[in-house]
Tab-separated table of C-alpha atoms in Angstrom:
chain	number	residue	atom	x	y	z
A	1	UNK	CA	9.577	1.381	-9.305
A	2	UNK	CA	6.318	-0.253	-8.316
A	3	UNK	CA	7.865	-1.520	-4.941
A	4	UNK	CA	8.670	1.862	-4.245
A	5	UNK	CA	5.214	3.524	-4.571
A	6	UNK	CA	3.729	0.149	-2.795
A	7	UNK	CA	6.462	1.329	0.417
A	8	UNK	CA	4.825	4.751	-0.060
A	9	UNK	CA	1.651	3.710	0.349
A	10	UNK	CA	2.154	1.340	3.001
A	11	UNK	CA	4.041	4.383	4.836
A	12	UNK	CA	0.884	6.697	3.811
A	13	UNK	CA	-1.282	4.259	5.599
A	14	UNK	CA	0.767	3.785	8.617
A	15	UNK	CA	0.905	7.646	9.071
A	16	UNK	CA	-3.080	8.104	8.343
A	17	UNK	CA	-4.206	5.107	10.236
A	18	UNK	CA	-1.794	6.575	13.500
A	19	UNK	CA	-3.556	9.954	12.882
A	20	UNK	CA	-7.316	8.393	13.108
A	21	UNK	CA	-7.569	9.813	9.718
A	22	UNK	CA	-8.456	5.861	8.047
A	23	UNK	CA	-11.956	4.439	8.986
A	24	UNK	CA	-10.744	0.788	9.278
A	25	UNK	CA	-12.960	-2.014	9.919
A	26	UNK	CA	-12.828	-5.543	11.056
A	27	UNK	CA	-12.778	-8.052	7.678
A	28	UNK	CA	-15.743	-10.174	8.979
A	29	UNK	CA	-17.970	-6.724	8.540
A	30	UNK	CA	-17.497	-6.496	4.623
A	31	UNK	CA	-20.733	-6.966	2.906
A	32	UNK	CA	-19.107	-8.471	-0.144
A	33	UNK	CA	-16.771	-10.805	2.079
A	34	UNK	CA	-17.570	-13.918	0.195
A	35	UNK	CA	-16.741	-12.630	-3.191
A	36	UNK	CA	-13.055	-11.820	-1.904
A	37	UNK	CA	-12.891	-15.420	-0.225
A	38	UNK	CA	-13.777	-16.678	-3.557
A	39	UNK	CA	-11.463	-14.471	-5.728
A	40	UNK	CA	-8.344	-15.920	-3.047
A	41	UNK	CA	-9.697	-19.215	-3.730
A	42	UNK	CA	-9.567	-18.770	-7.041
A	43	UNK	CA	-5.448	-17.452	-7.085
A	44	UNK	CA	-5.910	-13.667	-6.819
A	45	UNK	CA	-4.064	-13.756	-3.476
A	46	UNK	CA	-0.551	-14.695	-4.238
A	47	UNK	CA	-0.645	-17.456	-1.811
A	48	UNK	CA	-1.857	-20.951	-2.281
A	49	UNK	CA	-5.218	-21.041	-0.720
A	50	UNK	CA	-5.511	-24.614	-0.589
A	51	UNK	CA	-2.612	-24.580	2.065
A	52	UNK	CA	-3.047	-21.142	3.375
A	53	UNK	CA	-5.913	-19.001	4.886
A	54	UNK	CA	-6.589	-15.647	5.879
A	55	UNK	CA	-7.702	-15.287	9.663
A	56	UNK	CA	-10.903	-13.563	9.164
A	57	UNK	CA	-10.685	-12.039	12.899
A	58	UNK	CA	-7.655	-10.524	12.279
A	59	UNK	CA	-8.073	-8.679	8.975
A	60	UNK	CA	-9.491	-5.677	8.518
A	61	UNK	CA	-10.694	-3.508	5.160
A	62	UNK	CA	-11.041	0.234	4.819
A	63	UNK	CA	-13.101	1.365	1.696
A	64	UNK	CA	-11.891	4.875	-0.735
A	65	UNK	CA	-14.647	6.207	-3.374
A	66	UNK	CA	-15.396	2.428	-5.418
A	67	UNK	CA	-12.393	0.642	-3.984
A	68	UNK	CA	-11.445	-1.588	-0.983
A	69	UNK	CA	-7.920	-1.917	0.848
A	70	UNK	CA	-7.723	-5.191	2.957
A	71	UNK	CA	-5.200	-6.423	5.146
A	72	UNK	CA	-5.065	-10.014	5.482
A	73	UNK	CA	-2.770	-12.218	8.132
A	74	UNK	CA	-2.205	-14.925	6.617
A	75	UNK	CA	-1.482	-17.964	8.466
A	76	UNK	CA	0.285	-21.058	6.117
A	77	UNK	CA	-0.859	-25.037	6.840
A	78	UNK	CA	-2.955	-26.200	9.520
A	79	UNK	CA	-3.650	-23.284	12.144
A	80	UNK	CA	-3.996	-26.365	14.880
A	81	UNK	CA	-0.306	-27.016	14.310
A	82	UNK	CA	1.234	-24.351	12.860
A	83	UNK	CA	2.719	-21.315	14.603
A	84	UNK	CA	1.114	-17.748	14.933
A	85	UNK	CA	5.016	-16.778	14.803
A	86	UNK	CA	4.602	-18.143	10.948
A	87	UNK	CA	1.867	-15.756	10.282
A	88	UNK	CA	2.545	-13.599	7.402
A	89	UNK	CA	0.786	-9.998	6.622
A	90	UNK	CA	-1.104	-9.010	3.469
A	91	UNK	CA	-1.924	-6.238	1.470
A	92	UNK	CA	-4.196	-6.156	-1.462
A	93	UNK	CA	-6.509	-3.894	-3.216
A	94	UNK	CA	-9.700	-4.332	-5.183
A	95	UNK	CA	-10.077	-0.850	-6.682
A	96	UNK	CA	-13.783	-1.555	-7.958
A	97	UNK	CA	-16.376	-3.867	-8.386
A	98	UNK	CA	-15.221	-4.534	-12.009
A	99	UNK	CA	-11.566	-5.158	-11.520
A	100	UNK	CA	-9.814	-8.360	-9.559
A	101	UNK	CA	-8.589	-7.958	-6.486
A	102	UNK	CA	-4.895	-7.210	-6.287
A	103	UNK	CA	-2.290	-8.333	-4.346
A	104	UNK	CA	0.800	-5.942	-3.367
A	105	UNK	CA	2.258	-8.881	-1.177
A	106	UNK	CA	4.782	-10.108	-3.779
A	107	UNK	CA	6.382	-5.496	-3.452
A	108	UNK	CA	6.177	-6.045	0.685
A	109	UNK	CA	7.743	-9.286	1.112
A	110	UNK	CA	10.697	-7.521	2.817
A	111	UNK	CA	7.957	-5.472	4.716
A	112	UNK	CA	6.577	-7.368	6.836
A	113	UNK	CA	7.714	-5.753	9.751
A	114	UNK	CA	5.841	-2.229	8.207
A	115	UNK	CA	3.084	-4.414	8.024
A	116	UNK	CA	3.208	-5.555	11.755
A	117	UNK	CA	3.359	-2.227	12.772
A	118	UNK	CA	0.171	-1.461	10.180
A	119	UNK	CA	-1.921	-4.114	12.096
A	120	UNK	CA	-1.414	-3.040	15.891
A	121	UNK	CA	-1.372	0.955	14.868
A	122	UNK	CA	-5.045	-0.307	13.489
A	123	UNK	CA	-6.290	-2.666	15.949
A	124	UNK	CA	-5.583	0.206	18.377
A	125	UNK	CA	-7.664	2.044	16.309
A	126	UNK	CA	-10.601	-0.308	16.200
A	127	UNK	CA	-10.247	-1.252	20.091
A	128	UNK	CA	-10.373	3.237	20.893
A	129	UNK	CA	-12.911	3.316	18.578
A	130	UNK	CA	-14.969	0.671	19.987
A	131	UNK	CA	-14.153	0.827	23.766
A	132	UNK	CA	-16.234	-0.090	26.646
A	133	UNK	CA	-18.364	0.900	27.908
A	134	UNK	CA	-18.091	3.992	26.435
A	135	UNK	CA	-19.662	2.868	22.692
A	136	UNK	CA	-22.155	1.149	24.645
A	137	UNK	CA	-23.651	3.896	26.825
A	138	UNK	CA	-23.383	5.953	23.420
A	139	UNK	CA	-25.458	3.390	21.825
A	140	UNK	CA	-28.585	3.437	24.729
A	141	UNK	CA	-28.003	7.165	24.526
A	142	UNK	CA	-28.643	6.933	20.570
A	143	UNK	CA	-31.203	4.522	20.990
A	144	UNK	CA	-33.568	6.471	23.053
A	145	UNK	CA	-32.774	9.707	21.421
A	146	UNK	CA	-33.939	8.229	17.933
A	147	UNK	CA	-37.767	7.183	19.691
């Protein structure tokens, strides 16, 4: 039952984020990002920490009302020696300021491939969203328009 509605939301986000319809943004941007780093260090991520990191410059976060969604690649032992090709994808939720953050990696184990596709549909995303040098003659154009 609860892997189910976790597939349906992982399809809901593939279909929104492929639309432009999610407002993703890169994980090192998240104002609270060392409050999530601590809540992973502290077991909320279903993964040991100790062994395991997330890359920070490949996750990204979108926000809904109170709540976060983050996805996290996870890479497991030393990143100097182990393989990108080892790197794992995960999903978790914090869906307020009160509550933990969640982890929906344990109903998408056999998803990882959904949550490949997840990760390039949104770095597309980010990389047409932020594209040079279009978003940087929109930003001089801004800039003077403001003064």
């Amino acid at each position: 039952m609860m892997g189910d509605q976790v597939e349906g939301f992982v399809e809901g986000l593939i279909e929104k984020t492929r639309e432009g319809k999610l407002d993703w943004k890169p994980f090192s941007s998240f104002k609270n990002r060392r409050d999530i780093l601590e809540e992973l260090e502290n077991g909320r991520g279903d993964f040991d920490y100790a062994t395991n990191s997330i890359k920070e410059s490949k996750s990204y976060f979108l926000q809904s009302g109170e709540g976060f969604v983050f996805l996290f690649e996870i890479y497991h032992g030393d990143p100097q020696v182990a393989s990108p090709l080892d790197n794992t994808i995960g999903l978790m939720v914090k869906i307020n300021s009160v509550l933990p953050l969640n982890s929906l990696l344990g109903y998408t184990e056999m998803m990882q491939e959904e949550m490949e596709k997840l990760k390039l549909l949104l770095e597309n995303y980010l990389e047409e969203k932020y594209c040079y040098p279009d978003v940087l003659y929109n930003f001089m154009h801004e800039v003077l328009e403001d003064k």
